[in-house]
mmCIF file of N, CA and C in Angstrom:
data_model
loop_
_atom_site.group_PDB
_atom_site.id
_atom_site.type_symbol
_atom_site.label_atom_id
_atom_site.label_comp_id
_atom_site.label_asym_id
_atom_site.label_seq_id
_atom_site.Cartn_x
_atom_site.Cartn_y
_atom_site.Cartn_z
ATOM 1 N N MET Q 5 72.903 -84.710 0.298
ATOM 2 C CA MET Q 5 72.030 -85.143 1.349
ATOM 3 C C MET Q 5 72.846 -85.383 2.607
ATOM 4 N N THR Q 6 72.239 -85.036 3.711
ATOM 5 C CA THR Q 6 72.930 -85.245 4.980
ATOM 6 C C THR Q 6 72.679 -86.657 5.485
ATOM 7 N N ASN Q 7 73.545 -87.059 6.392
ATOM 8 C CA ASN Q 7 73.405 -88.393 6.971
ATOM 9 C C ASN Q 7 72.095 -88.541 7.729
ATOM 10 N N SER Q 8 71.657 -87.496 8.433
ATOM 11 C CA SER Q 8 70.418 -87.591 9.201
ATOM 12 C C SER Q 8 69.217 -87.703 8.258
ATOM 13 N N PHE Q 9 69.250 -87.014 7.101
ATOM 14 C CA PHE Q 9 68.165 -87.114 6.113
ATOM 15 C C PHE Q 9 68.102 -88.534 5.548
ATOM 16 N N ARG Q 10 69.302 -89.072 5.211
ATOM 17 C CA ARG Q 10 69.354 -90.450 4.691
ATOM 18 C C ARG Q 10 68.833 -91.442 5.734
ATOM 19 N N SER Q 11 69.182 -91.257 6.974
ATOM 20 C CA SER Q 11 68.724 -92.144 8.048
ATOM 21 C C SER Q 11 67.211 -92.093 8.178
ATOM 22 N N ARG Q 12 66.651 -90.868 8.087
ATOM 23 C CA ARG Q 12 65.193 -90.741 8.178
ATOM 24 C C ARG Q 12 64.514 -91.404 6.997
ATOM 25 N N CYS Q 13 65.035 -91.245 5.788
ATOM 26 C CA CYS Q 13 64.469 -91.888 4.592
ATOM 27 C C CYS Q 13 64.531 -93.403 4.705
ATOM 28 N N SER Q 14 65.650 -93.901 5.196
ATOM 29 C CA SER Q 14 65.805 -95.348 5.373
ATOM 30 C C SER Q 14 64.795 -95.863 6.399
ATOM 31 N N ALA Q 15 64.610 -95.133 7.477
ATOM 32 C CA ALA Q 15 63.659 -95.537 8.509
ATOM 33 C C ALA Q 15 62.234 -95.526 7.956
ATOM 34 N N ILE Q 16 61.917 -94.532 7.137
ATOM 35 C CA ILE Q 16 60.575 -94.445 6.532
ATOM 36 C C ILE Q 16 60.356 -95.642 5.617
ATOM 37 N N ARG Q 17 61.372 -95.959 4.783
ATOM 38 C CA ARG Q 17 61.244 -97.111 3.877
ATOM 39 C C ARG Q 17 61.053 -98.402 4.666
ATOM 40 N N LYS Q 18 61.832 -98.589 5.730
ATOM 41 C CA LYS Q 18 61.694 -99.798 6.554
ATOM 42 C C LYS Q 18 60.306 -99.839 7.198
ATOM 43 N N GLY Q 19 59.873 -98.698 7.704
ATOM 44 C CA GLY Q 19 58.542 -98.625 8.331
ATOM 45 C C GLY Q 19 57.439 -98.918 7.329
ATOM 46 N N ALA Q 20 57.572 -98.368 6.123
ATOM 47 C CA ALA Q 20 56.576 -98.615 5.076
ATOM 48 C C ALA Q 20 56.577 -100.082 4.684
ATOM 49 N N GLY Q 21 57.769 -100.671 4.602
ATOM 50 C CA GLY Q 21 57.868 -102.096 4.273
ATOM 51 C C GLY Q 21 57.219 -102.960 5.340
ATOM 52 N N LEU Q 22 57.466 -102.641 6.609
ATOM 53 C CA LEU Q 22 56.848 -103.390 7.701
ATOM 54 C C LEU Q 22 55.331 -103.204 7.705
ATOM 55 N N ALA Q 23 54.887 -101.993 7.423
ATOM 56 C CA ALA Q 23 53.441 -101.736 7.363
ATOM 57 C C ALA Q 23 52.801 -102.538 6.236
ATOM 58 N N ALA Q 24 53.477 -102.609 5.103
ATOM 59 C CA ALA Q 24 52.944 -103.377 3.972
ATOM 60 C C ALA Q 24 52.866 -104.862 4.319
ATOM 61 N N ILE Q 25 53.909 -105.389 4.970
ATOM 62 C CA ILE Q 25 53.907 -106.794 5.377
ATOM 63 C C ILE Q 25 52.776 -107.044 6.367
ATOM 64 N N PHE Q 26 52.622 -106.141 7.333
ATOM 65 C CA PHE Q 26 51.555 -106.256 8.318
ATOM 66 C C PHE Q 26 50.187 -106.241 7.635
ATOM 67 N N PHE Q 27 49.988 -105.325 6.713
ATOM 68 C CA PHE Q 27 48.726 -105.223 5.977
ATOM 69 C C PHE Q 27 48.453 -106.508 5.200
ATOM 70 N N LEU Q 28 49.444 -107.030 4.489
ATOM 71 C CA LEU Q 28 49.262 -108.270 3.723
ATOM 72 C C LEU Q 28 48.943 -109.445 4.643
ATOM 73 N N ALA Q 29 49.571 -109.485 5.815
ATOM 74 C CA ALA Q 29 49.276 -110.551 6.778
ATOM 75 C C ALA Q 29 47.832 -110.456 7.258
ATOM 76 N N LEU Q 30 47.386 -109.238 7.547
ATOM 77 C CA LEU Q 30 45.991 -109.055 7.971
ATOM 78 C C LEU Q 30 45.018 -109.476 6.878
ATOM 79 N N VAL Q 31 45.276 -109.088 5.648
ATOM 80 C CA VAL Q 31 44.409 -109.462 4.527
ATOM 81 C C VAL Q 31 44.375 -110.978 4.377
ATOM 82 N N SER Q 32 45.523 -111.608 4.516
ATOM 83 C CA SER Q 32 45.597 -113.071 4.412
ATOM 84 C C SER Q 32 44.785 -113.722 5.516
ATOM 85 N N ILE Q 33 44.957 -113.280 6.750
ATOM 86 C CA ILE Q 33 44.193 -113.836 7.875
ATOM 87 C C ILE Q 33 42.709 -113.585 7.669
ATOM 88 N N TRP Q 34 42.334 -112.386 7.263
ATOM 89 C CA TRP Q 34 40.928 -112.048 7.027
ATOM 90 C C TRP Q 34 40.321 -112.945 5.968
ATOM 91 N N SER Q 35 41.036 -113.186 4.872
ATOM 92 C CA SER Q 35 40.476 -114.000 3.795
ATOM 93 C C SER Q 35 40.305 -115.445 4.238
ATOM 94 N N VAL Q 36 41.233 -115.968 5.045
ATOM 95 C CA VAL Q 36 41.082 -117.331 5.567
ATOM 96 C C VAL Q 36 39.899 -117.384 6.516
ATOM 97 N N THR Q 37 39.743 -116.370 7.375
ATOM 98 C CA THR Q 37 38.632 -116.329 8.315
ATOM 99 C C THR Q 37 37.303 -116.246 7.575
ATOM 100 N N VAL Q 38 37.216 -115.425 6.564
ATOM 101 C CA VAL Q 38 35.978 -115.303 5.801
ATOM 102 C C VAL Q 38 35.635 -116.633 5.148
ATOM 103 N N ARG Q 39 36.615 -117.297 4.549
ATOM 104 C CA ARG Q 39 36.348 -118.602 3.927
ATOM 105 C C ARG Q 39 35.863 -119.595 4.970
ATOM 106 N N ALA Q 40 36.490 -119.602 6.157
ATOM 107 C CA ALA Q 40 36.088 -120.539 7.201
ATOM 108 C C ALA Q 40 34.674 -120.248 7.667
ATOM 109 N N GLU Q 41 34.331 -118.976 7.842
ATOM 110 C CA GLU Q 41 32.995 -118.619 8.297
ATOM 111 C C GLU Q 41 31.945 -118.926 7.238
ATOM 112 N N ASP Q 42 32.321 -118.908 5.977
ATOM 113 C CA ASP Q 42 31.375 -119.203 4.916
ATOM 114 C C ASP Q 42 31.226 -120.699 4.689
ATOM 115 N N GLY Q 43 31.978 -121.515 5.429
ATOM 116 C CA GLY Q 43 31.979 -122.956 5.213
ATOM 117 C C GLY Q 43 30.776 -123.658 5.797
ATOM 118 N N ARG Q 44 30.778 -124.945 5.605
ATOM 119 C CA ARG Q 44 29.701 -125.819 6.030
ATOM 120 C C ARG Q 44 29.489 -125.742 7.544
ATOM 121 N N VAL Q 45 28.229 -125.767 7.939
ATOM 122 C CA VAL Q 45 27.841 -125.709 9.340
ATOM 123 C C VAL Q 45 27.117 -127.008 9.684
ATOM 124 N N PHE Q 46 27.461 -127.564 10.837
ATOM 125 C CA PHE Q 46 26.809 -128.770 11.327
ATOM 126 C C PHE Q 46 25.939 -128.401 12.522
ATOM 127 N N GLU Q 47 24.874 -129.157 12.688
ATOM 128 C CA GLU Q 47 24.010 -128.937 13.845
ATOM 129 C C GLU Q 47 23.813 -130.267 14.555
ATOM 130 N N LEU Q 48 24.222 -130.298 15.806
ATOM 131 C CA LEU Q 48 24.010 -131.448 16.673
ATOM 132 C C LEU Q 48 22.706 -131.206 17.425
ATOM 133 N N ARG Q 49 21.741 -132.118 17.249
ATOM 134 C CA ARG Q 49 20.439 -131.960 17.899
ATOM 135 C C ARG Q 49 20.182 -133.165 18.796
ATOM 136 N N LYS Q 50 19.616 -132.892 19.951
ATOM 137 C CA LYS Q 50 19.308 -133.944 20.921
ATOM 138 C C LYS Q 50 17.859 -133.766 21.372
ATOM 139 N N TYR Q 51 17.063 -134.795 21.149
ATOM 140 C CA TYR Q 51 15.655 -134.773 21.543
ATOM 141 C C TYR Q 51 15.452 -135.754 22.688
ATOM 142 N N THR Q 52 14.906 -135.275 23.779
ATOM 143 C CA THR Q 52 14.513 -136.120 24.890
ATOM 144 C C THR Q 52 12.998 -136.271 24.813
ATOM 145 N N THR Q 53 12.547 -137.511 24.710
ATOM 146 C CA THR Q 53 11.115 -137.758 24.533
ATOM 147 C C THR Q 53 10.421 -137.937 25.886
ATOM 148 N N HIS Q 54 9.100 -137.810 25.844
ATOM 149 C CA HIS Q 54 8.294 -138.179 26.995
ATOM 150 C C HIS Q 54 8.353 -139.702 27.122
ATOM 151 N N GLU Q 55 8.098 -140.184 28.309
ATOM 152 C CA GLU Q 55 8.181 -141.625 28.595
ATOM 153 C C GLU Q 55 7.422 -142.449 27.552
ATOM 154 N N GLY Q 56 8.128 -143.407 26.942
ATOM 155 C CA GLY Q 56 7.515 -144.331 25.999
ATOM 156 C C GLY Q 56 7.270 -143.790 24.599
ATOM 157 N N LYS Q 57 7.700 -142.566 24.311
ATOM 158 C CA LYS Q 57 7.402 -141.928 23.017
ATOM 159 C C LYS Q 57 8.522 -142.041 21.984
ATOM 160 N N LEU Q 58 9.676 -142.590 22.352
ATOM 161 C CA LEU Q 58 10.785 -142.675 21.405
ATOM 162 C C LEU Q 58 10.420 -143.485 20.153
ATOM 163 N N PRO Q 59 9.735 -144.636 20.264
ATOM 164 C CA PRO Q 59 9.369 -145.360 19.041
ATOM 165 C C PRO Q 59 8.499 -144.528 18.087
ATOM 166 N N GLU Q 60 7.609 -143.724 18.624
ATOM 167 C CA GLU Q 60 6.776 -142.858 17.782
ATOM 168 C C GLU Q 60 7.614 -141.763 17.121
ATOM 169 N N LEU Q 61 8.624 -141.257 17.837
ATOM 170 C CA LEU Q 61 9.508 -140.250 17.250
ATOM 171 C C LEU Q 61 10.319 -140.864 16.109
ATOM 172 N N HIS Q 62 10.832 -142.075 16.323
ATOM 173 C CA HIS Q 62 11.542 -142.775 15.243
ATOM 174 C C HIS Q 62 10.639 -142.921 14.019
ATOM 175 N N GLN Q 63 9.410 -143.276 14.245
ATOM 176 C CA GLN Q 63 8.456 -143.459 13.144
ATOM 177 C C GLN Q 63 8.239 -142.142 12.399
ATOM 178 N N ARG Q 64 8.091 -141.050 13.137
ATOM 179 C CA ARG Q 64 7.878 -139.742 12.492
ATOM 180 C C ARG Q 64 9.095 -139.353 11.659
ATOM 181 N N PHE Q 65 10.294 -139.593 12.184
ATOM 182 C CA PHE Q 65 11.501 -139.279 11.416
ATOM 183 C C PHE Q 65 11.594 -140.132 10.158
ATOM 184 N N SER Q 66 11.371 -141.430 10.294
ATOM 185 C CA SER Q 66 11.553 -142.313 9.139
ATOM 186 C C SER Q 66 10.471 -142.128 8.078
ATOM 187 N N ARG Q 67 9.282 -141.744 8.484
ATOM 188 C CA ARG Q 67 8.183 -141.597 7.518
ATOM 189 C C ARG Q 67 8.005 -140.185 6.977
ATOM 190 N N HIS Q 68 8.427 -139.180 7.734
ATOM 191 C CA HIS Q 68 8.124 -137.799 7.331
ATOM 192 C C HIS Q 68 9.315 -136.843 7.427
ATOM 193 N N THR Q 69 9.874 -136.747 8.637
ATOM 194 C CA THR Q 69 10.851 -135.692 8.930
ATOM 195 C C THR Q 69 12.058 -135.726 8.004
ATOM 196 N N ASN Q 70 12.670 -136.901 7.826
ATOM 197 C CA ASN Q 70 13.887 -136.967 7.004
ATOM 198 C C ASN Q 70 13.642 -136.504 5.575
ATOM 199 N N GLN Q 71 12.546 -136.935 4.977
ATOM 200 C CA GLN Q 71 12.242 -136.510 3.599
ATOM 201 C C GLN Q 71 12.053 -134.992 3.522
ATOM 202 N N LEU Q 72 11.426 -134.430 4.535
ATOM 203 C CA LEU Q 72 11.217 -132.981 4.548
ATOM 204 C C LEU Q 72 12.521 -132.230 4.817
ATOM 205 N N PHE Q 73 13.385 -132.796 5.657
ATOM 206 C CA PHE Q 73 14.699 -132.178 5.861
ATOM 207 C C PHE Q 73 15.429 -132.068 4.523
ATOM 208 N N VAL Q 74 15.473 -133.162 3.785
ATOM 209 C CA VAL Q 74 16.156 -133.170 2.484
ATOM 210 C C VAL Q 74 15.498 -132.174 1.534
ATOM 211 N N LYS Q 75 14.172 -132.168 1.491
ATOM 212 C CA LYS Q 75 13.429 -131.234 0.633
ATOM 213 C C LYS Q 75 13.842 -129.788 0.907
ATOM 214 N N HIS Q 76 14.115 -129.479 2.164
ATOM 215 C CA HIS Q 76 14.440 -128.099 2.545
ATOM 216 C C HIS Q 76 15.940 -127.838 2.668
ATOM 217 N N GLY Q 77 16.763 -128.679 2.031
ATOM 218 C CA GLY Q 77 18.188 -128.402 1.890
ATOM 219 C C GLY Q 77 19.074 -128.825 3.034
ATOM 220 N N MET Q 78 18.580 -129.643 3.927
ATOM 221 C CA MET Q 78 19.394 -130.126 5.040
ATOM 222 C C MET Q 78 20.048 -131.436 4.633
ATOM 223 N N SER Q 79 21.328 -131.592 4.962
ATOM 224 C CA SER Q 79 22.034 -132.856 4.699
ATOM 225 C C SER Q 79 21.966 -133.717 5.952
ATOM 226 N N LEU Q 80 21.486 -134.941 5.788
ATOM 227 C CA LEU Q 80 21.386 -135.874 6.909
ATOM 228 C C LEU Q 80 22.752 -136.532 7.095
ATOM 229 N N ILE Q 81 23.360 -136.379 8.270
ATOM 230 C CA ILE Q 81 24.685 -136.935 8.528
ATOM 231 C C ILE Q 81 24.571 -138.268 9.277
ATOM 232 N N ALA Q 82 23.939 -138.273 10.445
ATOM 233 C CA ALA Q 82 23.823 -139.514 11.225
ATOM 234 C C ALA Q 82 22.793 -139.339 12.335
ATOM 235 N N TYR Q 83 22.269 -140.485 12.797
ATOM 236 C CA TYR Q 83 21.300 -140.533 13.894
ATOM 237 C C TYR Q 83 21.758 -141.604 14.880
ATOM 238 N N TRP Q 84 21.582 -141.325 16.171
ATOM 239 C CA TRP Q 84 21.971 -142.269 17.212
ATOM 240 C C TRP Q 84 20.946 -142.275 18.337
ATOM 241 N N THR Q 85 20.936 -143.386 19.075
ATOM 242 C CA THR Q 85 20.231 -143.459 20.349
ATOM 243 C C THR Q 85 21.220 -144.035 21.361
ATOM 244 N N PRO Q 86 21.256 -143.474 22.554
ATOM 245 C CA PRO Q 86 22.143 -144.013 23.583
ATOM 246 C C PRO Q 86 21.776 -145.460 23.917
ATOM 247 N N THR Q 87 22.780 -146.262 24.213
ATOM 248 C CA THR Q 87 22.550 -147.682 24.508
ATOM 249 C C THR Q 87 22.516 -147.979 26.001
ATOM 250 N N GLU Q 88 22.944 -147.029 26.817
ATOM 251 C CA GLU Q 88 22.929 -147.242 28.262
ATOM 252 C C GLU Q 88 22.811 -145.912 28.977
ATOM 253 N N GLY Q 89 22.551 -145.986 30.257
ATOM 254 C CA GLY Q 89 22.428 -144.787 31.073
ATOM 255 C C GLY Q 89 21.021 -144.237 31.051
ATOM 256 N N PRO Q 90 20.819 -143.120 31.720
ATOM 257 C CA PRO Q 90 19.467 -142.560 31.872
ATOM 258 C C PRO Q 90 18.836 -142.088 30.555
ATOM 259 N N GLU Q 91 19.640 -141.862 29.513
ATOM 260 C CA GLU Q 91 19.089 -141.404 28.235
ATOM 261 C C GLU Q 91 18.679 -142.558 27.320
ATOM 262 N N ALA Q 92 19.075 -143.772 27.646
ATOM 263 C CA ALA Q 92 18.700 -144.929 26.828
ATOM 264 C C ALA Q 92 17.182 -145.089 26.894
ATOM 265 N N GLY Q 93 16.565 -145.212 25.738
ATOM 266 C CA GLY Q 93 15.128 -145.423 25.692
ATOM 267 C C GLY Q 93 14.287 -144.166 25.561
ATOM 268 N N ASN Q 94 14.917 -142.978 25.675
ATOM 269 C CA ASN Q 94 14.128 -141.752 25.531
ATOM 270 C C ASN Q 94 14.876 -140.616 24.824
ATOM 271 N N THR Q 95 15.962 -140.939 24.112
ATOM 272 C CA THR Q 95 16.774 -139.879 23.514
ATOM 273 C C THR Q 95 17.147 -140.215 22.078
ATOM 274 N N LEU Q 96 17.001 -139.217 21.213
ATOM 275 C CA LEU Q 96 17.463 -139.292 19.827
ATOM 276 C C LEU Q 96 18.482 -138.179 19.636
ATOM 277 N N ILE Q 97 19.649 -138.539 19.116
ATOM 278 C CA ILE Q 97 20.708 -137.566 18.838
ATOM 279 C C ILE Q 97 21.024 -137.665 17.356
ATOM 280 N N TYR Q 98 21.097 -136.509 16.684
ATOM 281 C CA TYR Q 98 21.411 -136.544 15.260
ATOM 282 C C TYR Q 98 22.173 -135.305 14.839
ATOM 283 N N ILE Q 99 22.785 -135.409 13.648
ATOM 284 C CA ILE Q 99 23.546 -134.292 13.085
ATOM 285 C C ILE Q 99 23.044 -134.011 11.677
ATOM 286 N N LEU Q 100 22.820 -132.738 11.418
ATOM 287 C CA LEU Q 100 22.484 -132.234 10.082
ATOM 288 C C LEU Q 100 23.618 -131.319 9.633
ATOM 289 N N ALA Q 101 23.716 -131.095 8.326
ATOM 290 C CA ALA Q 101 24.724 -130.159 7.800
ATOM 291 C C ALA Q 101 24.057 -129.207 6.822
ATOM 292 N N TYR Q 102 24.632 -128.013 6.739
ATOM 293 C CA TYR Q 102 24.124 -126.945 5.875
ATOM 294 C C TYR Q 102 25.320 -126.241 5.227
ATOM 295 N N PRO Q 103 25.127 -125.631 4.087
ATOM 296 C CA PRO Q 103 26.229 -124.893 3.448
ATOM 297 C C PRO Q 103 26.697 -123.679 4.260
ATOM 298 N N SER Q 104 25.800 -123.088 5.082
ATOM 299 C CA SER Q 104 26.138 -121.881 5.844
ATOM 300 C C SER Q 104 25.104 -121.675 6.947
ATOM 301 N N HIS Q 105 25.371 -120.710 7.840
ATOM 302 C CA HIS Q 105 24.388 -120.359 8.874
ATOM 303 C C HIS Q 105 23.092 -119.861 8.238
ATOM 304 N N GLU Q 106 23.241 -119.046 7.193
ATOM 305 C CA GLU Q 106 22.059 -118.492 6.524
ATOM 306 C C GLU Q 106 21.229 -119.611 5.896
ATOM 307 N N ALA Q 107 21.901 -120.581 5.292
ATOM 308 C CA ALA Q 107 21.193 -121.722 4.700
ATOM 309 C C ALA Q 107 20.472 -122.514 5.787
ATOM 310 N N ARG Q 108 21.099 -122.667 6.938
ATOM 311 C CA ARG Q 108 20.446 -123.368 8.056
ATOM 312 C C ARG Q 108 19.160 -122.674 8.447
ATOM 313 N N ASP Q 109 19.232 -121.360 8.637
ATOM 314 C CA ASP Q 109 18.048 -120.609 9.034
ATOM 315 C C ASP Q 109 16.940 -120.719 7.992
ATOM 316 N N ALA Q 110 17.293 -120.619 6.724
ATOM 317 C CA ALA Q 110 16.303 -120.727 5.641
ATOM 318 C C ALA Q 110 15.707 -122.137 5.587
ATOM 319 N N SER Q 111 16.536 -123.151 5.800
ATOM 320 C CA SER Q 111 16.046 -124.527 5.786
ATOM 321 C C SER Q 111 15.017 -124.755 6.888
ATOM 322 N N TRP Q 112 15.321 -124.308 8.093
ATOM 323 C CA TRP Q 112 14.382 -124.505 9.200
ATOM 324 C C TRP Q 112 13.105 -123.691 8.992
ATOM 325 N N GLU Q 113 13.225 -122.509 8.456
ATOM 326 C CA GLU Q 113 12.041 -121.688 8.168
ATOM 327 C C GLU Q 113 11.134 -122.419 7.177
ATOM 328 N N GLY Q 114 11.717 -122.936 6.099
ATOM 329 C CA GLY Q 114 10.942 -123.669 5.106
ATOM 330 C C GLY Q 114 10.337 -124.939 5.674
ATOM 331 N N PHE Q 115 11.110 -125.656 6.476
ATOM 332 C CA PHE Q 115 10.634 -126.897 7.088
ATOM 333 C C PHE Q 115 9.437 -126.635 7.997
ATOM 334 N N ARG Q 116 9.587 -125.677 8.906
ATOM 335 C CA ARG Q 116 8.512 -125.402 9.872
ATOM 336 C C ARG Q 116 7.230 -124.918 9.207
ATOM 337 N N SER Q 117 7.350 -124.224 8.099
ATOM 338 C CA SER Q 117 6.148 -123.700 7.435
ATOM 339 C C SER Q 117 5.596 -124.652 6.374
ATOM 340 N N ASP Q 118 6.239 -125.786 6.170
ATOM 341 C CA ASP Q 118 5.792 -126.751 5.166
ATOM 342 C C ASP Q 118 4.485 -127.412 5.622
ATOM 343 N N PRO Q 119 3.433 -127.354 4.807
ATOM 344 C CA PRO Q 119 2.154 -127.970 5.184
ATOM 345 C C PRO Q 119 2.267 -129.473 5.461
ATOM 346 N N ARG Q 120 3.157 -130.162 4.755
ATOM 347 C CA ARG Q 120 3.345 -131.600 5.005
ATOM 348 C C ARG Q 120 3.913 -131.837 6.398
ATOM 349 N N TRP Q 121 4.843 -130.976 6.848
ATOM 350 C CA TRP Q 121 5.378 -131.102 8.197
ATOM 351 C C TRP Q 121 4.289 -130.800 9.221
ATOM 352 N N GLN Q 122 3.557 -129.739 9.018
ATOM 353 C CA GLN Q 122 2.510 -129.364 9.966
ATOM 354 C C GLN Q 122 1.475 -130.482 10.118
ATOM 355 N N GLU Q 123 1.135 -131.116 9.011
ATOM 356 C CA GLU Q 123 0.190 -132.236 9.036
ATOM 357 C C GLU Q 123 0.789 -133.442 9.769
ATOM 358 N N ALA Q 124 2.036 -133.787 9.468
ATOM 359 C CA ALA Q 124 2.697 -134.916 10.123
ATOM 360 C C ALA Q 124 2.857 -134.663 11.625
ATOM 361 N N TYR Q 125 3.212 -133.441 11.986
ATOM 362 C CA TYR Q 125 3.374 -133.097 13.404
ATOM 363 C C TYR Q 125 2.044 -133.231 14.129
ATOM 364 N N LYS Q 126 1.006 -132.681 13.542
ATOM 365 C CA LYS Q 126 -0.321 -132.726 14.169
ATOM 366 C C LYS Q 126 -0.775 -134.176 14.358
ATOM 367 N N ALA Q 127 -0.597 -134.998 13.338
ATOM 368 C CA ALA Q 127 -1.009 -136.401 13.423
ATOM 369 C C ALA Q 127 -0.188 -137.156 14.471
ATOM 370 N N SER Q 128 1.116 -136.893 14.536
ATOM 371 C CA SER Q 128 1.978 -137.641 15.457
ATOM 372 C C SER Q 128 1.814 -137.210 16.910
ATOM 373 N N THR Q 129 1.240 -136.061 17.134
ATOM 374 C CA THR Q 129 1.067 -135.582 18.506
ATOM 375 C C THR Q 129 -0.390 -135.631 18.955
ATOM 376 N N ALA Q 130 -1.234 -136.297 18.188
ATOM 377 C CA ALA Q 130 -2.663 -136.394 18.550
ATOM 378 C C ALA Q 130 -2.837 -137.047 19.919
ATOM 379 N N GLY Q 131 -1.982 -137.991 20.267
ATOM 380 C CA GLY Q 131 -2.054 -138.660 21.563
ATOM 381 C C GLY Q 131 -1.146 -138.038 22.613
ATOM 382 N N GLY Q 132 -0.614 -136.877 22.336
ATOM 383 C CA GLY Q 132 0.288 -136.184 23.257
ATOM 384 C C GLY Q 132 1.624 -135.906 22.587
ATOM 385 N N LYS Q 133 2.267 -134.871 23.074
ATOM 386 C CA LYS Q 133 3.564 -134.495 22.498
ATOM 387 C C LYS Q 133 4.580 -135.614 22.679
ATOM 388 N N LEU Q 134 5.433 -135.776 21.664
ATOM 389 C CA LEU Q 134 6.471 -136.803 21.705
ATOM 390 C C LEU Q 134 7.721 -136.310 22.423
ATOM 391 N N VAL Q 135 8.093 -135.063 22.178
ATOM 392 C CA VAL Q 135 9.374 -134.523 22.650
ATOM 393 C C VAL Q 135 9.133 -133.552 23.792
ATOM 394 N N GLN Q 136 9.897 -133.754 24.867
ATOM 395 C CA GLN Q 136 9.792 -132.830 25.994
ATOM 396 C C GLN Q 136 10.912 -131.796 26.016
ATOM 397 N N LYS Q 137 12.051 -132.121 25.358
ATOM 398 C CA LYS Q 137 13.182 -131.187 25.381
ATOM 399 C C LYS Q 137 13.995 -131.328 24.101
ATOM 400 N N VAL Q 138 14.370 -130.178 23.525
ATOM 401 C CA VAL Q 138 15.228 -130.142 22.334
ATOM 402 C C VAL Q 138 16.471 -129.327 22.675
ATOM 403 N N GLU Q 139 17.635 -129.884 22.366
ATOM 404 C CA GLU Q 139 18.895 -129.165 22.524
ATOM 405 C C GLU Q 139 19.563 -129.099 21.160
ATOM 406 N N SER Q 140 20.132 -127.945 20.848
ATOM 407 C CA SER Q 140 20.768 -127.750 19.548
ATOM 408 C C SER Q 140 22.096 -127.023 19.731
ATOM 409 N N THR Q 141 23.129 -127.524 19.044
ATOM 410 C CA THR Q 141 24.439 -126.889 19.054
ATOM 411 C C THR Q 141 24.936 -126.782 17.623
ATOM 412 N N LEU Q 142 25.300 -125.570 17.201
ATOM 413 C CA LEU Q 142 25.865 -125.368 15.866
ATOM 414 C C LEU Q 142 27.373 -125.566 15.943
ATOM 415 N N LEU Q 143 27.910 -126.282 14.953
ATOM 416 C CA LEU Q 143 29.323 -126.657 14.962
ATOM 417 C C LEU Q 143 29.981 -126.353 13.629
ATOM 418 N N ARG Q 144 31.273 -126.092 13.670
ATOM 419 C CA ARG Q 144 32.085 -125.956 12.465
ATOM 420 C C ARG Q 144 33.211 -126.970 12.579
ATOM 421 N N ALA Q 145 33.475 -127.676 11.497
ATOM 422 C CA ALA Q 145 34.536 -128.685 11.497
ATOM 423 C C ALA Q 145 35.898 -128.022 11.650
ATOM 424 N N THR Q 146 36.769 -128.657 12.393
ATOM 425 C CA THR Q 146 38.152 -128.185 12.490
ATOM 426 C C THR Q 146 38.873 -128.513 11.191
ATOM 427 N N ASP Q 147 40.013 -127.883 10.968
ATOM 428 C CA ASP Q 147 40.745 -128.136 9.716
ATOM 429 C C ASP Q 147 41.308 -129.547 9.650
ATOM 430 N N TYR Q 148 41.370 -130.269 10.768
ATOM 431 C CA TYR Q 148 41.869 -131.637 10.771
ATOM 432 C C TYR Q 148 40.743 -132.682 10.873
ATOM 433 N N SER Q 149 39.497 -132.211 10.808
ATOM 434 C CA SER Q 149 38.366 -133.140 10.873
ATOM 435 C C SER Q 149 38.239 -133.938 9.584
ATOM 436 N N PRO Q 150 37.971 -135.252 9.676
ATOM 437 C CA PRO Q 150 37.788 -136.039 8.465
ATOM 438 C C PRO Q 150 36.519 -135.659 7.698
ATOM 439 N N ILE Q 151 35.581 -135.022 8.361
ATOM 440 C CA ILE Q 151 34.367 -134.553 7.671
ATOM 441 C C ILE Q 151 34.390 -133.039 7.627
ATOM 442 N N GLN Q 152 34.193 -132.521 6.458
ATOM 443 C CA GLN Q 152 34.175 -131.060 6.276
ATOM 444 C C GLN Q 152 32.813 -130.694 5.764
#
């Protein structure tokens, strides 16, 4: 074998080795990304009520909504109301959790079509709608978050 042939073979082996390392790194990154995307999803929801309707919204949540959320696979994380500023007295903020984006979509579909929800909504809005604005943000926990 000539020196140039040996050099080319060595270069091919090094190139193949680097390609294999690169491929394994990509597979590793892909598998971590897939696991992260398949992980738990949180939803931060903010409801701004019409003037004076927050107590009625609290009542609807405590008597109907929360039980139906659980029935349809939503995990109740926490509920808050602002204590000061322009949102105090007319805002409910809460977080729900789901096993995945697909589970979230299925949960909301089941919730909205549930006859018990439709009945509770109709009864609670007989004197006018409670909520004037809904904001929703889907979140994924960081790897250093105490809640996963």
